[in-house]
Amino acid sequence: MSVLVPVKVVLAVEGRDYIEPLLNYVHGSEYARRLRITAFSQPEAFHQYMMETSGMKRPDVVVGEMSFLSLWTAREDADIPCLVLHEGEQVSEYGQPVLKYQPLSELVGFILETARQRSNGRKSVNSREGGMIIGMVAASGGLGKTTAALNLSKQLGNEGYSVFYLNLETADSSSLFTGSDSSSGAQGEREGLSRLLYDLKSEGNEGTSLSVASYCIRRPEIQADTFQPVYNRKELTDMTCDEAKELIRTIGESGQYDVVIVDSDSEHGERAQAVLEASHKLIWLLADDLMSMHKCGLWLDILETTQPEGLEAMICKTSFVVNRYMGTMINSLPRDFMELNGALPYIPSWKQMQHRELLLSSPIYQREIRHLCRELLDMESAAQSTAAWS
């Protein structure tokens, strides 16, 4: 996967009292690395800039008032999304209307979402055909796998990647973070994962032609698309390894997502095996305690016995990460070939927490998730470079 390229935005508003607070907000927020804003308060300067802009200077989104956009006569031929700031007047002929005065976080989020939707129609940032599939693995339950997966999703989404979060747990614990739409019920289930599984069987080998985004919902809490939780658990427990792999690859190869994060049961079963096989990268969570290390070693023994030819390939794409790290490691890793690739900190306040949104907003935890993202993307970039030269 390539290094993140910031979204280039042209902002055209007459009043500097509007431009400066917006720029100050972006520069002081998490959006600073994700947006490059070129602002104009004079219509003539904006018009001249847009007439001369091409190549690397070509913006991804133009946001401006009608008085500016009306001067840009080549806007339709330029094929650049336009957001027209308005205060109630009719402006749709110049682009997509957006309220001029709204919370800055919502305005900036909408600009980024416009750029994301635009990029979905282009080649994925990943040089392979389709998105990078990251599988979350743990040899036992209760190690914080879903917490790590959703924080990873949020971080990648915040950095401008289009992300899909796929939960294949028999008991989907992600709903603790995201909730579920009370209005969806059986209707939401029919139109979500259950419907996609049915359509995949109906389509046969042509399942990759399906538009995955039409079956899912957007969860801004984790900056990702996902399915509503499946209430008919039998659909999951009856799922074979091949069916789970087809589902994962259908999402990954849909061309709609840069990254697919897959969360499955800890016990070694059909869906867990599918995650091991279908993922391009694996994050294997450990805990620094004797039982966790022992179970990890047992699972590796099972894999070595049942699929010795695939174990080496699996280890090559695996990052072993200790969760709830206290600063020093007490226990040794269960196998000599294992190497610790990361550590996620123990957050004591989570034990007494009553507000679930805090699980996605710990600065200390997010800092280490950010480092993990960097390593994953650097590993992917190196792998792609090697493939290009081989």
Short mmCIF file of C-alpha atoms in Angstrom, two decimals:
data_model
loop_
_atom_site.label_atom_id
_atom_site.label_comp_id
_atom_site.label_asym_id
_atom_site.label_seq_id
_atom_site.Cartn_x
_atom_site.Cartn_y
_atom_site.Cartn_z
CA MET A 1 0.00 0.00 0.00
CA SER A 2 1.27 3.42 -0.85
CA VAL A 3 2.07 6.14 1.65
CA LEU A 4 -1.00 8.20 2.44
CA VAL A 5 -1.42 11.13 0.05
CA PRO A 6 -3.27 14.06 1.69
CA VAL A 7 -6.58 15.16 0.18
CA LYS A 8 -6.04 18.40 -1.75
CA VAL A 9 -8.84 20.89 -1.17
CA VAL A 10 -9.42 24.29 -2.73
CA LEU A 11 -11.48 26.58 -0.47
CA ALA A 12 -13.04 29.67 -2.06
CA VAL A 13 -14.90 32.00 0.33
CA GLU A 14 -15.07 35.77 0.30
CA GLY A 15 -14.77 36.34 4.03
CA ARG A 16 -11.43 35.71 5.73
CA ASP A 17 -13.34 35.49 9.01
CA TYR A 18 -14.66 32.17 7.65
CA ILE A 19 -11.41 30.89 6.16
CA GLU A 20 -9.09 31.49 9.12
CA PRO A 21 -11.09 29.60 11.80
CA LEU A 22 -11.46 26.66 9.43
CA LEU A 23 -7.72 26.56 8.67
CA ASN A 24 -6.85 26.93 12.35
CA TYR A 25 -9.19 24.07 13.23
CA VAL A 26 -7.67 21.75 10.63
CA HIS A 27 -4.07 22.60 11.57
CA GLY A 28 -4.73 21.90 15.25
CA SER A 29 -6.70 18.69 14.79
CA GLU A 30 -6.20 15.08 13.70
CA TYR A 31 -7.01 16.24 10.14
CA ALA A 32 -3.75 18.21 9.78
CA ARG A 33 -1.93 15.35 8.02
CA ARG A 34 -4.90 14.36 5.90
CA LEU A 35 -5.83 17.69 4.29
CA ARG A 36 -3.93 20.23 2.22
CA ILE A 37 -6.11 23.33 1.84
CA THR A 38 -5.43 26.13 -0.62
CA ALA A 39 -7.72 29.03 0.29
CA PHE A 40 -8.87 32.01 -1.79
CA SER A 41 -10.81 35.08 -0.69
CA GLN A 42 -10.62 36.84 -4.09
CA PRO A 43 -12.73 35.38 -6.97
CA GLU A 44 -10.23 36.46 -9.63
CA ALA A 45 -7.32 34.69 -7.91
CA PHE A 46 -9.43 31.53 -7.55
CA HIS A 47 -10.40 31.64 -11.22
CA GLN A 48 -6.80 32.09 -12.34
CA TYR A 49 -5.61 29.23 -10.12
CA MET A 50 -8.25 26.82 -11.41
CA MET A 51 -7.46 27.71 -15.01
CA GLU A 52 -3.79 26.84 -14.49
CA THR A 53 -4.18 23.83 -12.21
CA SER A 54 -3.28 20.39 -13.52
CA GLY A 55 -1.22 17.33 -12.65
CA MET A 56 -0.02 17.17 -9.04
CA LYS A 57 -1.69 20.51 -8.21
CA ARG A 58 -5.09 19.28 -9.34
CA PRO A 59 -7.41 19.36 -6.29
CA ASP A 60 -9.45 16.39 -5.11
CA VAL A 61 -12.37 18.57 -3.93
CA VAL A 62 -13.37 22.20 -4.46
CA VAL A 63 -15.39 23.88 -1.70
CA GLY A 64 -16.66 27.36 -2.34
CA GLU A 65 -19.40 29.93 -2.56
CA MET A 66 -21.56 30.30 -5.65
CA SER A 67 -19.97 33.63 -6.57
CA PHE A 68 -16.61 31.86 -6.95
CA LEU A 69 -17.77 28.65 -8.63
CA SER A 70 -19.82 30.57 -11.22
CA LEU A 71 -16.55 32.01 -12.56
CA TRP A 72 -15.04 28.55 -13.01
CA THR A 73 -16.63 27.79 -16.35
CA ALA A 74 -14.54 24.64 -16.90
CA ARG A 75 -15.71 22.92 -13.71
CA GLU A 76 -17.82 20.25 -15.46
CA ASP A 77 -15.04 19.29 -17.86
CA ALA A 78 -12.53 19.21 -14.97
CA ASP A 79 -14.45 16.34 -13.33
CA ILE A 80 -13.63 17.50 -9.80
CA PRO A 81 -16.27 17.24 -7.04
CA CYS A 82 -17.66 20.65 -6.03
CA LEU A 83 -19.26 21.42 -2.68
CA VAL A 84 -21.24 24.68 -2.78
CA LEU A 85 -21.48 26.56 0.51
CA HIS A 86 -24.91 28.10 0.99
CA GLU A 87 -27.21 29.65 3.58
CA GLY A 88 -30.51 28.42 2.15
CA GLU A 89 -30.42 29.73 -1.40
CA GLN A 90 -30.60 27.53 -4.53
CA VAL A 91 -27.07 26.60 -5.59
CA SER A 92 -27.31 22.99 -6.85
CA GLU A 93 -26.41 23.93 -10.44
CA TYR A 94 -22.84 24.58 -9.28
CA GLY A 95 -22.33 21.35 -7.32
CA GLN A 96 -23.48 19.56 -4.18
CA PRO A 97 -25.03 22.01 -1.69
CA VAL A 98 -23.47 22.11 1.78
CA LEU A 99 -24.53 24.34 4.65
CA LYS A 100 -21.98 27.08 5.09
CA TYR A 101 -22.35 27.30 8.85
CA GLN A 102 -22.21 23.95 10.66
CA PRO A 103 -19.82 22.35 13.18
CA LEU A 104 -16.34 22.40 11.66
CA SER A 105 -15.81 18.72 12.49
CA GLU A 106 -18.90 17.81 10.44
CA LEU A 107 -17.91 20.04 7.52
CA VAL A 108 -14.36 18.65 7.38
CA GLY A 109 -15.67 15.11 7.77
CA PHE A 110 -18.03 15.64 4.84
CA ILE A 111 -15.19 16.95 2.67
CA LEU A 112 -13.12 13.86 3.44
CA GLU A 113 -16.09 11.56 2.81
CA THR A 114 -16.63 13.22 -0.58
CA ALA A 115 -12.99 12.54 -1.46
CA ARG A 116 -13.30 8.94 -0.21
CA GLN A 117 -16.38 8.26 -2.32
CA ARG A 118 -14.62 9.79 -5.28
CA SER A 119 -11.60 7.54 -4.82
CA ASN A 120 -13.82 4.44 -4.62
CA GLY A 121 -14.44 4.83 -8.34
CA ARG A 122 -10.72 4.84 -9.05
CA LYS A 123 -7.99 2.26 -8.65
CA SER A 124 -7.42 1.23 -5.05
CA VAL A 125 -4.37 2.69 -3.33
CA ASN A 126 -3.23 -0.89 -2.88
CA SER A 127 -1.25 -1.96 -5.96
CA ARG A 128 -2.76 -5.45 -5.82
CA GLU A 129 -6.24 -5.87 -7.26
CA GLY A 130 -8.39 -5.06 -4.27
CA GLY A 131 -7.83 -4.01 -0.69
CA MET A 132 -5.39 -5.31 1.89
CA ILE A 133 -7.02 -7.88 4.18
CA ILE A 134 -5.87 -7.72 7.80
CA GLY A 135 -6.92 -10.66 9.97
CA MET A 136 -7.12 -10.40 13.76
CA VAL A 137 -6.03 -13.59 15.55
CA ALA A 138 -5.82 -14.72 19.17
CA ALA A 139 -5.41 -18.17 20.67
CA SER A 140 -7.93 -17.48 23.44
CA GLY A 141 -10.80 -15.13 24.15
CA GLY A 142 -10.71 -12.01 26.26
CA LEU A 143 -7.41 -10.66 24.90
CA GLY A 144 -8.91 -7.44 23.48
CA LYS A 145 -8.95 -8.53 19.86
CA THR A 146 -12.11 -6.61 18.95
CA THR A 147 -10.94 -3.49 20.81
CA ALA A 148 -7.69 -3.55 18.84
CA ALA A 149 -9.49 -4.25 15.55
CA LEU A 150 -11.93 -1.36 15.92
CA ASN A 151 -9.23 1.08 17.01
CA LEU A 152 -7.20 -0.03 14.00
CA SER A 153 -10.22 0.58 11.78
CA LYS A 154 -10.77 4.04 13.22
CA GLN A 155 -7.10 5.00 12.82
CA LEU A 156 -6.89 3.87 9.19
CA GLY A 157 -10.20 5.58 8.44
CA ASN A 158 -8.95 8.79 10.02
CA GLU A 159 -5.90 8.64 7.77
CA GLY A 160 -8.05 8.64 4.68
CA TYR A 161 -8.25 4.94 3.83
CA SER A 162 -11.60 3.39 2.98
CA VAL A 163 -12.08 0.60 5.52
CA PHE A 164 -14.45 -2.35 5.90
CA TYR A 165 -14.75 -4.04 9.29
CA LEU A 166 -15.96 -7.65 9.07
CA ASN A 167 -16.91 -9.39 12.31
CA LEU A 168 -17.26 -13.18 12.00
CA GLU A 169 -17.48 -13.92 15.74
CA THR A 170 -20.30 -16.21 16.79
CA ALA A 171 -21.08 -13.62 19.48
CA ASP A 172 -20.40 -10.26 17.85
CA SER A 173 -18.87 -8.14 20.61
CA SER A 174 -18.31 -5.15 18.30
CA SER A 175 -21.89 -3.99 18.97
CA LEU A 176 -20.65 -2.82 22.39
CA PHE A 177 -18.68 -0.14 20.52
CA THR A 178 -21.00 0.68 17.65
CA GLY A 179 -24.44 -0.21 19.00
CA SER A 180 -27.07 -1.41 16.55
CA ASP A 181 -29.80 0.42 14.72
CA SER A 182 -33.03 -0.20 16.58
CA SER A 183 -34.96 0.51 13.41
CA SER A 184 -33.21 -2.17 11.40
CA GLY A 185 -34.38 -5.41 13.00
CA ALA A 186 -35.09 -8.26 10.65
CA GLN A 187 -35.21 -5.86 7.70
CA GLY A 188 -31.63 -4.73 8.34
CA GLU A 189 -30.51 -8.34 8.68
CA ARG A 190 -32.12 -9.32 5.37
CA GLU A 191 -30.36 -6.46 3.60
CA GLY A 192 -26.98 -7.03 5.24
CA LEU A 193 -24.67 -10.00 5.62
CA SER A 194 -27.48 -12.54 5.39
CA ARG A 195 -28.57 -11.14 2.06
CA LEU A 196 -25.01 -10.98 0.74
CA LEU A 197 -24.40 -14.63 1.70
CA TYR A 198 -27.57 -15.59 -0.14
CA ASP A 199 -26.61 -13.57 -3.21
CA LEU A 200 -23.10 -15.03 -3.24
CA LYS A 201 -24.55 -18.51 -3.43
CA SER A 202 -26.94 -17.39 -6.17
CA GLU A 203 -24.17 -15.67 -8.16
CA GLY A 204 -21.80 -18.64 -7.85
CA ASN A 205 -18.28 -17.78 -8.97
CA GLU A 206 -19.32 -14.29 -10.06
CA GLY A 207 -19.82 -13.03 -6.52
CA THR A 208 -17.06 -10.43 -6.86
CA SER A 209 -19.33 -8.45 -9.21
CA LEU A 210 -21.63 -7.60 -6.30
CA SER A 211 -21.53 -4.10 -4.82
CA VAL A 212 -20.58 -4.84 -1.22
CA ALA A 213 -21.29 -1.26 -0.10
CA SER A 214 -24.99 -1.74 -0.89
CA TYR A 215 -25.27 -4.43 1.81
CA CYS A 216 -23.57 -2.57 4.65
CA ILE A 217 -23.96 0.45 6.89
CA ARG A 218 -21.55 3.27 7.69
CA ARG A 219 -20.28 3.44 11.27
CA PRO A 220 -18.64 6.85 11.87
CA GLU A 221 -17.53 5.69 15.34
CA ILE A 222 -14.98 3.38 13.70
CA GLN A 223 -14.64 5.26 10.38
CA ALA A 224 -15.65 2.14 8.46
CA ASP A 225 -18.41 0.30 6.67
CA THR A 226 -19.67 -2.88 8.30
CA PHE A 227 -22.65 -5.24 8.46
CA GLN A 228 -25.40 -5.12 11.01
CA PRO A 229 -24.86 -7.91 13.60
CA VAL A 230 -26.29 -11.22 12.41
CA TYR A 231 -29.07 -12.39 14.70
CA ASN A 232 -29.41 -15.85 13.14
CA ARG A 233 -26.19 -17.28 14.56
CA LYS A 234 -26.70 -20.53 12.66
CA GLU A 235 -25.66 -18.70 9.49
CA LEU A 236 -22.25 -18.19 11.07
CA THR A 237 -21.85 -21.51 12.86
CA ASP A 238 -22.76 -23.39 9.65
CA MET A 239 -20.34 -21.35 7.52
CA THR A 240 -17.57 -23.46 6.00
CA CYS A 241 -13.99 -22.34 5.58
CA ASP A 242 -14.47 -21.97 1.81
CA GLU A 243 -17.64 -19.90 2.28
CA ALA A 244 -15.90 -17.61 4.76
CA LYS A 245 -12.92 -17.18 2.41
CA GLU A 246 -15.26 -16.33 -0.46
CA LEU A 247 -16.98 -13.71 1.68
CA ILE A 248 -13.68 -12.16 2.79
CA ARG A 249 -12.26 -12.09 -0.72
CA THR A 250 -15.46 -10.73 -2.20
CA ILE A 251 -15.20 -7.70 0.09
CA GLY A 252 -11.46 -7.34 -0.47
CA GLU A 253 -11.70 -7.62 -4.26
CA SER A 254 -14.77 -5.42 -4.62
CA GLY A 255 -12.61 -2.39 -5.42
CA GLN A 256 -14.54 -0.36 -2.83
CA TYR A 257 -12.15 -0.65 0.12
CA ASP A 258 -8.46 -0.06 0.70
CA VAL A 259 -8.40 -2.16 3.86
CA VAL A 260 -10.60 -5.00 5.15
CA ILE A 261 -10.19 -5.84 8.84
CA VAL A 262 -11.52 -9.30 9.74
CA ASP A 263 -12.34 -10.27 13.32
CA SER A 264 -13.23 -13.90 14.08
CA ASP A 265 -13.56 -16.38 16.94
CA SER A 266 -10.44 -17.22 18.90
CA GLU A 267 -11.08 -20.95 18.85
CA HIS A 268 -9.51 -22.72 15.88
CA GLY A 269 -12.48 -23.47 13.60
CA GLU A 270 -13.76 -22.98 10.06
CA ARG A 271 -14.01 -19.19 10.15
CA ALA A 272 -10.73 -18.77 12.03
CA GLN A 273 -9.02 -20.95 9.44
CA ALA A 274 -10.50 -18.83 6.66
CA VAL A 275 -9.02 -15.69 8.27
CA LEU A 276 -5.59 -17.35 8.41
CA GLU A 277 -5.75 -18.30 4.73
CA ALA A 278 -7.47 -15.28 3.17
CA SER A 279 -5.62 -12.48 4.99
CA HIS A 280 -2.65 -10.68 3.50
CA LYS A 281 -1.50 -9.65 6.98
CA LEU A 282 -2.26 -11.15 10.40
CA ILE A 283 -2.17 -9.44 13.79
CA TRP A 284 -1.81 -12.16 16.41
CA LEU A 285 -2.61 -10.79 19.87
CA LEU A 286 -0.91 -12.19 22.96
CA ALA A 287 -1.10 -11.49 26.67
CA ASP A 288 1.94 -11.51 28.93
CA ASP A 289 0.68 -14.37 31.07
CA LEU A 290 1.52 -18.07 31.24
CA MET A 291 -1.89 -19.34 30.07
CA SER A 292 -2.06 -17.08 27.02
CA MET A 293 1.43 -18.07 25.90
CA HIS A 294 0.67 -21.74 26.47
CA LYS A 295 -2.52 -21.62 24.38
CA CYS A 296 -0.71 -19.77 21.62
CA GLY A 297 1.89 -22.53 21.53
CA LEU A 298 -0.80 -25.22 21.42
CA TRP A 299 -2.54 -23.51 18.49
CA LEU A 300 0.75 -23.29 16.60
CA ASP A 301 1.27 -27.01 17.28
CA ILE A 302 -2.14 -27.75 15.76
CA LEU A 303 -1.31 -25.68 12.68
CA GLU A 304 2.07 -27.38 12.31
CA THR A 305 0.42 -30.79 12.48
CA THR A 306 -2.54 -30.08 10.21
CA GLN A 307 -0.93 -27.83 7.61
CA PRO A 308 2.88 -27.89 7.91
CA GLU A 309 3.32 -26.62 4.35
CA GLY A 310 1.33 -23.47 5.08
CA LEU A 311 2.69 -22.64 8.52
CA GLU A 312 5.84 -20.89 7.28
CA ALA A 313 3.88 -18.71 4.87
CA MET A 314 1.45 -17.81 7.65
CA ILE A 315 4.26 -16.83 10.04
CA CYS A 316 5.81 -14.60 7.37
CA LYS A 317 2.65 -12.47 7.21
CA THR A 318 2.04 -12.41 10.98
CA SER A 319 2.78 -9.60 13.42
CA PHE A 320 2.82 -10.87 17.00
CA VAL A 321 1.57 -8.09 19.28
CA VAL A 322 1.27 -8.19 23.06
CA ASN A 323 -1.82 -6.44 24.40
CA ARG A 324 -2.22 -4.80 27.83
CA TYR A 325 1.53 -4.30 27.96
CA MET A 326 2.80 -3.12 31.36
CA GLY A 327 6.28 -1.94 30.29
CA THR A 328 8.29 -5.16 30.60
CA MET A 329 7.75 -8.73 29.40
CA ILE A 330 7.70 -11.42 32.10
CA ASN A 331 6.90 -14.49 30.02
CA SER A 332 8.81 -15.75 27.01
CA LEU A 333 7.19 -16.26 23.64
CA PRO A 334 6.17 -19.92 23.27
CA ARG A 335 8.24 -20.68 20.14
CA ASP A 336 11.79 -19.73 19.18
CA PHE A 337 10.80 -18.53 15.70
CA MET A 338 8.37 -15.97 17.11
CA GLU A 339 9.36 -12.32 17.30
CA LEU A 340 7.41 -9.60 19.09
CA ASN A 341 6.41 -6.93 16.56
CA GLY A 342 4.43 -4.53 18.73
CA ALA A 343 2.83 -3.76 22.08
CA LEU A 344 -0.50 -2.17 22.97
CA PRO A 345 -0.64 -0.59 26.44
CA TYR A 346 -2.73 -1.58 29.41
CA ILE A 347 -5.35 1.13 30.09
CA PRO A 348 -6.40 0.82 33.78
CA SER A 349 -9.34 3.23 33.44
CA TRP A 350 -11.10 0.86 31.04
CA LYS A 351 -11.84 -1.49 33.95
CA GLN A 352 -14.18 1.03 35.59
CA MET A 353 -15.48 2.55 32.39
CA GLN A 354 -19.21 3.17 31.88
CA HIS A 355 -19.08 4.99 28.51
CA ARG A 356 -18.23 2.66 25.65
CA GLU A 357 -17.00 5.45 23.36
CA LEU A 358 -13.94 5.83 25.63
CA LEU A 359 -12.70 2.45 24.32
CA LEU A 360 -12.10 4.21 21.01
CA SER A 361 -10.61 7.44 22.31
CA SER A 362 -7.61 6.67 24.54
CA PRO A 363 -4.70 8.85 23.30
CA ILE A 364 -2.10 6.41 24.68
CA TYR A 365 -3.71 3.38 23.06
CA GLN A 366 -4.31 5.20 19.78
CA ARG A 367 -0.65 6.26 19.66
CA GLU A 368 0.46 2.63 19.66
CA ILE A 369 -2.28 1.67 17.19
CA ARG A 370 -0.89 4.40 14.93
CA HIS A 371 2.58 2.85 15.17
CA LEU A 372 1.09 -0.55 14.33
CA CYS A 373 -0.64 0.93 11.28
CA ARG A 374 2.65 2.43 10.10
CA GLU A 375 4.40 -0.92 10.41
CA LEU A 376 1.64 -2.73 8.54
CA LEU A 377 1.64 -0.21 5.71
CA ASP A 378 5.44 -0.16 5.53
CA MET A 379 5.48 -3.97 5.38
CA GLU A 380 2.92 -3.89 2.61
CA SER A 381 4.83 -1.24 0.67
CA ALA A 382 8.03 -3.28 0.93
CA ALA A 383 6.21 -6.43 -0.19
CA GLN A 384 4.78 -4.62 -3.20
CA SER A 385 8.21 -3.24 -4.13
CA THR A 386 9.73 -6.70 -3.93
CA ALA A 387 6.97 -8.08 -6.13
CA ALA A 388 7.53 -5.31 -8.68
CA TRP A 389 11.24 -6.10 -8.97
CA SER A 390 10.95 -9.89 -8.92
#
